[in-house]
Amino acid sequence: MDIKGKKVLVFGSGISGVAASQLLLKEGAEVLLYDGNEKLDACEIRKTIYKGISEQTKADSSVEVILGVLPESVMDTLSLTVMSPGVPTDLPVVNQMRSKRIPIWGEIELAYVYGKGDVLAITGTNGKTTTTALLGEIMKGYRDHTYVVGNIGNPYTSVALTMPEDSVTIAEMSSFQLETVHTFAPKVSAVLNITPDHLNRHHTMEEYIKAKENIAKNQTSEDTCVLNYEDEITRRIGKNIAANVLYFSSQRKLERGIYLEDGDIIYNVKEPVKVCNVKELKLLGTHNYENVMAAVAMAAAYGVPMDCIRKSICAFQGVEHRIEFVAEKNGVAYYNDSKGTNPDAAIRGIQAMNRPTLLIGGGYDKGSSYGEWIEAFDGKVKKLVLIGETREKIAAEAREHGLDDIAFADTFEEAVRICVEYAESGDAVLLSPACASWGMFKNYEERGDKFKELVNRL
């Protein structure tokens, strides 16, 4: 689509919306940024957009900001709408634009259309960030022009126009981002796992799965999709896509794919090749070995030599906020797993603990059930400290499972204080909330940073 001189609406004023607006301005579009929150400051939004473009582009462009209600007369002037991932796609105003046959793209689709080079894309309920960061490190050791973008915190649109033809982009894709792709077609994709999450947004598990599946919908037999053999849903996806499928498994030997056998990671496509032993890795836990296998399979499918892959994975130290050791104070080990924003991710956090644990949980309610998470405590949790709007719901489920040592905290600081008071030498304190941070914090990073700040002050 040639957007020069055409009016394009960007829906959402967050980091993705700003980056999309900047790309559109550089390509000569007339940008209208819309946000339903009428309390925002339109002048500040405009200033933020203009910070990222040249003086010449500023002189040649215009940005209109509309807050609150979007007039129907404005819709009639639009050639394209670009959705930020945080904005639900079933809002009445979005459906109204669809009825007017206005094309609706996501920020990812916009970046893909204007970017260059190859794309390697990763999705899944859990493990996306670790796998994306690890694959990014592998590719940086192989290709000069490597970009790591997407849900990991760096908008794809912010770098799309700078990419040379020989670049490779490693993209972490959320279900929100994948809802609005049309032509997006990675050379190699991966779906790590699928468990219930974001049902407040997608409403049904079927819609959530459909969004995840979109990562492979435009791939051909010349492309590769890496899937988890031990996940029933991803195994089913493998039967319904055109891409060449490579499975990974932490539970069994595969005739073709990558698997874990007696602590060795084996890549078996033409013949079995030992990648490394898990003792050589700096990452802990079976879930992380699965993330490593996915990254290795993606890199190998793209043609990266195994020596280059091996060097990168053995040097990789993990990502912030994911079972991150913070400090040991008075014999108590403190771990930041703020990225455990759903029960399945939090299960992995508690499973990694090897000490009696005081666990901080709770937060924003995404419509999850917490029974399986509580079952995974397996006697490790000596005290459960709950915060946020889900605390009553989680407490009720915990009591049903026989866990009665529960404390409620009205503030995050109080939750940490309770843990410090009751922790004994040899214990662990784990922040692994099984819930989103919204309501108390802007995001899980801010929550994790606050936890680390409080711990380091002890």
CSV table of N, CA and C in Angstrom, one decimal, residues 210-271:
chain,number,residue,atom,x,y,z
A,210,LYS,N,-6.3,-19.4,18.1
A,210,LYS,CA,-6.4,-18.9,16.7
A,210,LYS,C,-5.4,-17.7,16.5
A,211,ALA,N,-5.3,-16.8,17.5
A,211,ALA,CA,-4.4,-15.7,17.4
A,211,ALA,C,-3.0,-16.2,17.3
A,212,LYS,N,-2.6,-17.1,18.2
A,212,LYS,CA,-1.3,-17.7,18.2
A,212,LYS,C,-0.9,-18.4,16.9
A,213,GLU,N,-1.9,-19.1,16.4
A,213,GLU,CA,-1.7,-19.8,15.1
A,213,GLU,C,-1.4,-18.9,13.9
A,214,ASN,N,-1.8,-17.7,14.0
A,214,ASN,CA,-1.5,-16.7,13.0
A,214,ASN,C,-0.1,-16.5,12.6
A,215,ILE,N,0.8,-16.9,13.6
A,215,ILE,CA,2.2,-16.7,13.3
A,215,ILE,C,2.7,-17.5,12.1
A,216,ALA,N,2.0,-18.6,11.9
A,216,ALA,CA,2.4,-19.5,10.8
A,216,ALA,C,1.5,-19.5,9.6
A,217,LYS,N,0.4,-18.7,9.6
A,217,LYS,CA,-0.6,-18.8,8.6
A,217,LYS,C,-0.2,-18.4,7.2
A,218,ASN,N,0.9,-17.6,7.1
A,218,ASN,CA,1.4,-17.2,5.7
A,218,ASN,C,2.7,-17.9,5.4
A,219,GLN,N,3.1,-18.8,6.2
A,219,GLN,CA,4.4,-19.5,5.9
A,219,GLN,C,4.1,-20.6,4.8
A,220,THR,N,5.1,-20.9,4.0
A,220,THR,CA,5.0,-21.9,3.0
A,220,THR,C,5.9,-23.1,3.3
A,221,SER,N,6.0,-24.1,2.5
A,221,SER,CA,6.8,-25.3,2.7
A,221,SER,C,8.3,-24.9,2.7
A,222,GLU,N,8.6,-23.7,2.2
A,222,GLU,CA,10.0,-23.3,2.2
A,222,GLU,C,10.4,-22.7,3.6
A,223,ASP,N,9.4,-22.5,4.5
A,223,ASP,CA,9.7,-21.9,5.8
A,223,ASP,C,9.6,-23.1,6.8
A,224,THR,N,10.0,-22.7,8.1
A,224,THR,CA,10.0,-23.7,9.2
A,224,THR,C,9.2,-23.2,10.4
A,225,CYS,N,8.5,-24.0,11.0
A,225,CYS,CA,7.8,-23.7,12.2
A,225,CYS,C,8.2,-24.7,13.3
A,226,VAL,N,8.7,-24.2,14.4
A,226,VAL,CA,9.2,-25.0,15.5
A,226,VAL,C,8.1,-25.1,16.6
A,227,LEU,N,7.8,-26.3,17.0
A,227,LEU,CA,6.7,-26.5,17.9
A,227,LEU,C,7.0,-27.5,19.0
A,228,ASN,N,6.3,-27.3,20.1
A,228,ASN,CA,6.5,-28.2,21.3
A,228,ASN,C,5.7,-29.5,21.2
A,229,TYR,N,6.4,-30.6,21.1
A,229,TYR,CA,5.7,-31.9,20.9
A,229,TYR,C,4.9,-32.3,22.1
A,230,GLU,N,5.3,-31.8,23.3
A,230,GLU,CA,4.6,-32.2,24.5
A,230,GLU,C,3.4,-31.3,24.8
A,231,ASP,N,3.1,-30.4,24.0
A,231,ASP,CA,1.9,-29.6,24.1
A,231,ASP,C,0.9,-30.0,23.1
A,232,GLU,N,-0.3,-30.5,23.6
A,232,GLU,CA,-1.3,-31.1,22.7
A,232,GLU,C,-1.8,-30.1,21.7
A,233,ILE,N,-1.9,-28.8,22.1
A,233,ILE,CA,-2.4,-27.8,21.1
A,233,ILE,C,-1.4,-27.5,20.0
A,234,THR,N,-0.1,-27.3,20.4
A,234,THR,CA,0.9,-27.0,19.4
A,234,THR,C,1.2,-28.2,18.5
A,235,ARG,N,1.0,-29.4,19.0
A,235,ARG,CA,1.2,-30.6,18.2
A,235,ARG,C,0.0,-30.6,17.1
A,236,ARG,N,-1.1,-30.2,17.6
A,236,ARG,CA,-2.3,-30.1,16.6
A,236,ARG,C,-2.0,-29.1,15.6
A,237,ILE,N,-1.4,-27.9,16.0
A,237,ILE,CA,-1.1,-26.9,15.0
A,237,ILE,C,-0.2,-27.4,13.9
A,238,GLY,N,0.8,-28.3,14.3
A,238,GLY,CA,1.7,-28.8,13.4
A,238,GLY,C,1.1,-29.6,12.2
A,239,LYS,N,-0.1,-30.1,12.4
A,239,LYS,CA,-0.8,-30.9,11.4
A,239,LYS,C,-1.6,-30.0,10.4
A,240,ASN,N,-1.7,-28.7,10.8
A,240,ASN,CA,-2.6,-27.9,10.0
A,240,ASN,C,-1.9,-26.7,9.3
A,241,ILE,N,-0.6,-26.7,9.2
A,241,ILE,CA,0.1,-25.6,8.6
A,241,ILE,C,1.0,-26.1,7.4
A,242,ALA,N,1.3,-25.1,6.6
A,242,ALA,CA,2.1,-25.5,5.3
A,242,ALA,C,3.6,-25.5,5.6
A,243,ALA,N,4.0,-24.9,6.7
A,243,ALA,CA,5.5,-24.8,6.9
A,243,ALA,C,6.0,-26.2,7.3
A,244,ASN,N,7.3,-26.3,7.0
A,244,ASN,CA,8.1,-27.5,7.5
A,244,ASN,C,8.1,-27.5,9.0
A,245,VAL,N,7.7,-28.5,9.7
A,245,VAL,CA,7.6,-28.5,11.1
A,245,VAL,C,8.8,-29.2,11.8
A,246,LEU,N,9.4,-28.6,12.8
A,246,LEU,CA,10.4,-29.2,13.6
A,246,LEU,C,9.9,-29.2,15.1
A,247,TYR,N,9.8,-30.3,15.7
A,247,TYR,CA,9.4,-30.4,17.1
A,247,TYR,C,10.5,-30.4,18.0
A,248,PHE,N,10.3,-29.9,19.3
A,248,PHE,CA,11.2,-30.1,20.4
A,248,PHE,C,10.5,-30.8,21.5
A,249,SER,N,11.3,-31.6,22.3
A,249,SER,CA,10.7,-32.3,23.4
A,249,SER,C,11.7,-32.5,24.5
A,250,SER,N,11.2,-32.2,25.7
A,250,SER,CA,12.0,-32.5,27.0
A,250,SER,C,11.6,-33.8,27.6
A,251,GLN,N,10.7,-34.6,26.9
A,251,GLN,CA,10.2,-35.8,27.5
A,251,GLN,C,10.6,-37.1,26.8
A,252,ARG,N,10.9,-36.9,25.5
A,252,ARG,CA,11.1,-38.1,24.7
A,252,ARG,C,12.1,-37.9,23.5
A,253,LYS,N,12.6,-39.0,23.0
A,253,LYS,CA,13.5,-38.9,21.9
A,253,LYS,C,12.7,-38.8,20.6
A,254,LEU,N,13.1,-37.9,19.7
A,254,LEU,CA,12.3,-37.7,18.5
A,254,LEU,C,13.1,-38.2,17.3
A,255,GLU,N,12.4,-38.8,16.3
A,255,GLU,CA,13.1,-39.3,15.1
A,255,GLU,C,13.6,-38.1,14.3
A,256,ARG,N,12.9,-37.0,14.4
A,256,ARG,CA,13.3,-35.7,13.7
A,256,ARG,C,12.9,-34.5,14.5
A,257,GLY,N,13.9,-33.7,14.9
A,257,GLY,CA,13.7,-32.6,15.8
A,257,GLY,C,14.8,-32.4,16.8
A,258,ILE,N,14.5,-31.8,17.9
A,258,ILE,CA,15.5,-31.6,19.0
A,258,ILE,C,14.9,-32.1,20.3
A,259,TYR,N,15.7,-32.7,21.1
A,259,TYR,CA,15.2,-33.3,22.3
A,259,TYR,C,16.2,-33.4,23.4
A,260,LEU,N,15.7,-33.7,24.6
A,260,LEU,CA,16.6,-33.8,25.8
A,260,LEU,C,16.7,-35.3,26.1
A,261,GLU,N,18.0,-35.8,26.3
A,261,GLU,CA,18.2,-37.2,26.6
A,261,GLU,C,19.4,-37.3,27.6
A,262,ASP,N,19.1,-37.7,28.8
A,262,ASP,CA,20.1,-37.9,29.8
A,262,ASP,C,20.9,-36.6,30.0
A,263,GLY,N,20.2,-35.4,30.0
A,263,GLY,CA,20.9,-34.2,30.2
A,263,GLY,C,21.5,-33.6,29.0
A,264,ASP,N,21.6,-34.3,27.9
A,264,ASP,CA,22.1,-33.8,26.6
A,264,ASP,C,21.0,-33.3,25.7
A,265,ILE,N,21.3,-32.1,25.1
A,265,ILE,CA,20.4,-31.6,24.1
A,265,ILE,C,20.8,-32.1,22.7
A,266,ILE,N,20.0,-32.9,22.0
A,266,ILE,CA,20.3,-33.5,20.8
A,266,ILE,C,19.5,-32.9,19.6
A,267,TYR,N,20.2,-32.4,18.6
A,267,TYR,CA,19.5,-31.9,17.4
A,267,TYR,C,19.6,-33.0,16.3
A,268,ASN,N,18.5,-33.5,15.9
A,268,ASN,CA,18.4,-34.6,15.0
A,268,ASN,C,17.6,-34.3,13.8
A,269,VAL,N,18.2,-33.9,12.7
A,269,VAL,CA,17.5,-33.7,11.5
A,269,VAL,C,18.1,-34.7,10.4
A,270,LYS,N,19.3,-34.5,10.0
A,270,LYS,CA,19.9,-35.5,9.1
A,270,LYS,C,20.6,-36.6,9.9
A,271,GLU,N,21.2,-36.2,11.0
A,271,GLU,CA,21.8,-37.2,11.9
A,271,GLU,C,21.9,-36.6,13.3
